[in-house]
């Protein structure tokens, strides 16, 4: 047991970061806005995603009409709970739907349980088109 304590103490003495102020070489760029973040980059052929959220705090979703959003030029896809084969997540129990709405194999996925639960995803050629298409999705 004593040899284990000595090994741990030696390992801690080699770690120069614990208990010390560390100078971040990227700090100035981050606080001034000069450092680019992943969201700052645009690539050729990049697609954008927007989410259609629930506007109700608790409701059963009876129908999702994506026809207007799908017909909008520049829209590559509109996805609902029916399109997600594994439509559940959760930290301990996988009991929360990724997308709320009818058509999911997960029991209870057709119920939104809080304001802003996700109902549909839109993928489009631009952020503006994706946002417009998300607004065109009708949820009953």
PDB file of C-alpha atoms in Angstrom:
ATOM      1  CA  UNK A   1       0.000   0.000   0.000  1.00  0.00           C
ATOM      2  CA  UNK A   2       2.849   2.378   0.850  1.00  0.00           C
ATOM      3  CA  UNK A   3       4.444   1.834  -2.575  1.00  0.00           C
ATOM      4  CA  UNK A   4       1.140   2.813  -4.239  1.00  0.00           C
ATOM      5  CA  UNK A   5       1.028   6.068  -2.251  1.00  0.00           C
ATOM      6  CA  UNK A   6       4.599   6.903  -3.264  1.00  0.00           C
ATOM      7  CA  UNK A   7       3.835   6.253  -6.954  1.00  0.00           C
ATOM      8  CA  UNK A   8       0.738   8.479  -6.836  1.00  0.00           C
ATOM      9  CA  UNK A   9       2.711  11.245  -5.091  1.00  0.00           C
ATOM     10  CA  UNK A  10       5.457  11.056  -7.735  1.00  0.00           C
ATOM     11  CA  UNK A  11       2.888  11.256 -10.557  1.00  0.00           C
ATOM     12  CA  UNK A  12       1.269  14.324  -8.974  1.00  0.00           C
ATOM     13  CA  UNK A  13       4.598  16.089  -8.583  1.00  0.00           C
ATOM     14  CA  UNK A  14       5.255  15.687 -12.336  1.00  0.00           C
ATOM     15  CA  UNK A  15       1.944  17.327 -13.274  1.00  0.00           C
ATOM     16  CA  UNK A  16       2.797  21.021 -13.603  1.00  0.00           C
ATOM     17  CA  UNK A  17      -0.741  22.171 -14.493  1.00  0.00           C
ATOM     18  CA  UNK A  18      -2.590  21.346 -11.279  1.00  0.00           C
ATOM     19  CA  UNK A  19      -2.790  24.336  -8.960  1.00  0.00           C
ATOM     20  CA  UNK A  20      -1.106  26.673 -11.456  1.00  0.00           C
ATOM     21  CA  UNK A  21      -2.336  29.532 -13.623  1.00  0.00           C
ATOM     22  CA  UNK A  22      -1.933  28.530 -17.244  1.00  0.00           C
ATOM     23  CA  UNK A  23      -1.350  31.018 -20.046  1.00  0.00           C
ATOM     24  CA  UNK A  24      -3.685  30.244 -22.957  1.00  0.00           C
ATOM     25  CA  UNK A  25      -2.042  31.064 -26.262  1.00  0.00           C
ATOM     26  CA  UNK A  26      -5.433  31.405 -27.968  1.00  0.00           C
ATOM     27  CA  UNK A  27      -7.101  33.620 -25.325  1.00  0.00           C
ATOM     28  CA  UNK A  28      -6.466  36.992 -26.996  1.00  0.00           C
ATOM     29  CA  UNK A  29      -7.834  35.815 -30.334  1.00  0.00           C
ATOM     30  CA  UNK A  30     -10.957  34.359 -28.725  1.00  0.00           C
ATOM     31  CA  UNK A  31     -11.863  37.430 -26.674  1.00  0.00           C
ATOM     32  CA  UNK A  32     -11.227  39.815 -29.588  1.00  0.00           C
ATOM     33  CA  UNK A  33     -13.160  37.721 -32.102  1.00  0.00           C
ATOM     34  CA  UNK A  34     -10.117  37.103 -34.296  1.00  0.00           C
ATOM     35  CA  UNK A  35     -10.057  33.326 -33.748  1.00  0.00           C
ATOM     36  CA  UNK A  36     -12.371  31.563 -36.208  1.00  0.00           C
ATOM     37  CA  UNK A  37     -14.868  29.073 -34.825  1.00  0.00           C
ATOM     38  CA  UNK A  38     -16.285  26.107 -36.795  1.00  0.00           C
ATOM     39  CA  UNK A  39     -19.525  28.028 -37.340  1.00  0.00           C
ATOM     40  CA  UNK A  40     -17.560  30.781 -39.090  1.00  0.00           C
ATOM     41  CA  UNK A  41     -16.613  28.566 -42.035  1.00  0.00           C
ATOM     42  CA  UNK A  42     -18.701  27.934 -45.119  1.00  0.00           C
ATOM     43  CA  UNK A  43     -17.821  25.234 -47.644  1.00  0.00           C
ATOM     44  CA  UNK A  44     -18.877  24.643 -51.217  1.00  0.00           C
ATOM     45  CA  UNK A  45     -22.003  22.516 -51.242  1.00  0.00           C
ATOM     46  CA  UNK A  46     -22.660  23.122 -47.555  1.00  0.00           C
ATOM     47  CA  UNK A  47     -26.187  22.381 -46.389  1.00  0.00           C
ATOM     48  CA  UNK A  48     -28.018  24.073 -43.544  1.00  0.00           C
ATOM     49  CA  UNK A  49     -30.392  22.581 -40.994  1.00  0.00           C
ATOM     50  CA  UNK A  50     -33.220  24.254 -39.122  1.00  0.00           C
ATOM     51  CA  UNK A  51     -35.567  22.740 -36.588  1.00  0.00           C
ATOM     52  CA  UNK A  52     -39.348  23.070 -36.399  1.00  0.00           C
ATOM     53  CA  UNK A  53     -40.095  23.270 -32.687  1.00  0.00           C
ATOM     54  CA  UNK A  54     -43.364  22.660 -30.890  1.00  0.00           C
ATOM     55  CA  UNK A  55     -45.281  25.792 -29.976  1.00  0.00           C
ATOM     56  CA  UNK A  56     -47.226  23.947 -27.257  1.00  0.00           C
ATOM     57  CA  UNK A  57     -46.107  22.953 -23.771  1.00  0.00           C
ATOM     58  CA  UNK A  58     -47.954  19.620 -23.767  1.00  0.00           C
ATOM     59  CA  UNK A  59     -49.915  18.185 -26.672  1.00  0.00           C
ATOM     60  CA  UNK A  60     -50.401  15.114 -28.809  1.00  0.00           C
ATOM     61  CA  UNK A  61     -49.162  15.627 -32.365  1.00  0.00           C
ATOM     62  CA  UNK A  62     -51.841  14.256 -34.663  1.00  0.00           C
ATOM     63  CA  UNK A  63     -50.405  15.244 -38.030  1.00  0.00           C
ATOM     64  CA  UNK A  64     -47.340  16.918 -39.520  1.00  0.00           C
ATOM     65  CA  UNK A  65     -47.735  18.342 -43.026  1.00  0.00           C
ATOM     66  CA  UNK A  66     -44.345  18.884 -44.649  1.00  0.00           C
ATOM     67  CA  UNK A  67     -45.596  19.217 -48.241  1.00  0.00           C
ATOM     68  CA  UNK A  68     -45.104  23.002 -48.498  1.00  0.00           C
ATOM     69  CA  UNK A  69     -41.633  22.802 -46.983  1.00  0.00           C
ATOM     70  CA  UNK A  70     -40.620  19.912 -49.244  1.00  0.00           C
ATOM     71  CA  UNK A  71     -41.859  21.774 -52.342  1.00  0.00           C
ATOM     72  CA  UNK A  72     -39.751  24.852 -51.583  1.00  0.00           C
ATOM     73  CA  UNK A  73     -36.823  25.174 -54.051  1.00  0.00           C
ATOM     74  CA  UNK A  74     -33.492  24.522 -52.350  1.00  0.00           C
ATOM     75  CA  UNK A  75     -34.855  22.118 -49.744  1.00  0.00           C
ATOM     76  CA  UNK A  76     -32.994  18.796 -49.752  1.00  0.00           C
ATOM     77  CA  UNK A  77     -35.010  17.023 -47.087  1.00  0.00           C
ATOM     78  CA  UNK A  78     -37.569  17.296 -44.326  1.00  0.00           C
ATOM     79  CA  UNK A  79     -37.427  14.710 -41.556  1.00  0.00           C
ATOM     80  CA  UNK A  80     -39.979  13.791 -38.889  1.00  0.00           C
ATOM     81  CA  UNK A  81     -40.200  11.120 -36.182  1.00  0.00           C
ATOM     82  CA  UNK A  82     -41.317   8.622 -38.834  1.00  0.00           C
ATOM     83  CA  UNK A  83     -37.920   9.023 -40.551  1.00  0.00           C
ATOM     84  CA  UNK A  84     -35.765   8.346 -37.466  1.00  0.00           C
ATOM     85  CA  UNK A  85     -35.240   4.598 -36.894  1.00  0.00           C
ATOM     86  CA  UNK A  86     -33.816   4.997 -33.370  1.00  0.00           C
ATOM     87  CA  UNK A  87     -35.922   7.862 -32.055  1.00  0.00           C
ATOM     88  CA  UNK A  88     -34.958   7.914 -28.399  1.00  0.00           C
ATOM     89  CA  UNK A  89     -32.297   9.327 -26.121  1.00  0.00           C
ATOM     90  CA  UNK A  90     -31.720   9.942 -22.427  1.00  0.00           C
ATOM     91  CA  UNK A  91     -28.914   9.980 -19.898  1.00  0.00           C
ATOM     92  CA  UNK A  92     -30.084   7.006 -17.850  1.00  0.00           C
ATOM     93  CA  UNK A  93     -33.187   5.696 -19.595  1.00  0.00           C
ATOM     94  CA  UNK A  94     -33.661   6.156 -23.313  1.00  0.00           C
ATOM     95  CA  UNK A  95     -37.159   7.523 -22.777  1.00  0.00           C
ATOM     96  CA  UNK A  96     -37.154  10.839 -24.627  1.00  0.00           C
ATOM     97  CA  UNK A  97     -37.956  11.094 -28.337  1.00  0.00           C
ATOM     98  CA  UNK A  98     -35.466  12.843 -30.606  1.00  0.00           C
ATOM     99  CA  UNK A  99     -38.330  14.098 -32.765  1.00  0.00           C
ATOM    100  CA  UNK A 100     -41.902  14.202 -31.462  1.00  0.00           C
ATOM    101  CA  UNK A 101     -44.713  13.182 -33.761  1.00  0.00           C
ATOM    102  CA  UNK A 102     -46.642  10.278 -35.245  1.00  0.00           C
ATOM    103  CA  UNK A 103     -44.929   7.414 -37.032  1.00  0.00           C
ATOM    104  CA  UNK A 104     -42.197   6.633 -34.523  1.00  0.00           C
ATOM    105  CA  UNK A 105     -41.896   3.074 -33.184  1.00  0.00           C
ATOM    106  CA  UNK A 106     -41.209   4.550 -29.728  1.00  0.00           C
ATOM    107  CA  UNK A 107     -44.348   4.560 -27.545  1.00  0.00           C
ATOM    108  CA  UNK A 108     -45.390   8.083 -26.576  1.00  0.00           C
ATOM    109  CA  UNK A 109     -43.215   9.805 -29.172  1.00  0.00           C
ATOM    110  CA  UNK A 110     -46.294  11.520 -30.575  1.00  0.00           C
ATOM    111  CA  UNK A 111     -46.568  13.703 -27.445  1.00  0.00           C
ATOM    112  CA  UNK A 112     -44.639  16.947 -26.987  1.00  0.00           C
ATOM    113  CA  UNK A 113     -43.864  17.364 -23.317  1.00  0.00           C
ATOM    114  CA  UNK A 114     -42.432  20.849 -23.250  1.00  0.00           C
ATOM    115  CA  UNK A 115     -42.446  24.032 -25.265  1.00  0.00           C
ATOM    116  CA  UNK A 116     -39.797  23.832 -28.002  1.00  0.00           C
ATOM    117  CA  UNK A 117     -39.665  20.020 -28.273  1.00  0.00           C
ATOM    118  CA  UNK A 118     -38.317  19.152 -31.729  1.00  0.00           C
ATOM    119  CA  UNK A 119     -40.973  18.124 -34.259  1.00  0.00           C
ATOM    120  CA  UNK A 120     -39.155  18.197 -37.624  1.00  0.00           C
ATOM    121  CA  UNK A 121     -35.787  18.944 -39.236  1.00  0.00           C
ATOM    122  CA  UNK A 122     -35.258  20.753 -42.528  1.00  0.00           C
ATOM    123  CA  UNK A 123     -32.073  20.486 -44.609  1.00  0.00           C
ATOM    124  CA  UNK A 124     -31.605  23.120 -47.313  1.00  0.00           C
ATOM    125  CA  UNK A 125     -29.044  24.912 -49.476  1.00  0.00           C
ATOM    126  CA  UNK A 126     -29.057  28.088 -47.372  1.00  0.00           C
ATOM    127  CA  UNK A 127     -29.883  29.087 -43.840  1.00  0.00           C
ATOM    128  CA  UNK A 128     -32.670  31.381 -45.062  1.00  0.00           C
ATOM    129  CA  UNK A 129     -34.312  28.645 -47.143  1.00  0.00           C
ATOM    130  CA  UNK A 130     -34.104  26.184 -44.237  1.00  0.00           C
ATOM    131  CA  UNK A 131     -35.675  28.719 -41.864  1.00  0.00           C
ATOM    132  CA  UNK A 132     -38.460  29.528 -44.328  1.00  0.00           C
ATOM    133  CA  UNK A 133     -39.180  25.830 -44.892  1.00  0.00           C
ATOM    134  CA  UNK A 134     -39.305  25.169 -41.133  1.00  0.00           C
ATOM    135  CA  UNK A 135     -41.952  27.890 -40.788  1.00  0.00           C
ATOM    136  CA  UNK A 136     -44.009  26.238 -43.568  1.00  0.00           C
ATOM    137  CA  UNK A 137     -44.355  22.936 -41.680  1.00  0.00           C
ATOM    138  CA  UNK A 138     -47.879  22.610 -40.300  1.00  0.00           C
ATOM    139  CA  UNK A 139     -48.325  20.739 -37.027  1.00  0.00           C
ATOM    140  CA  UNK A 140     -51.741  19.706 -35.766  1.00  0.00           C
TER     141      UNK A 140
END
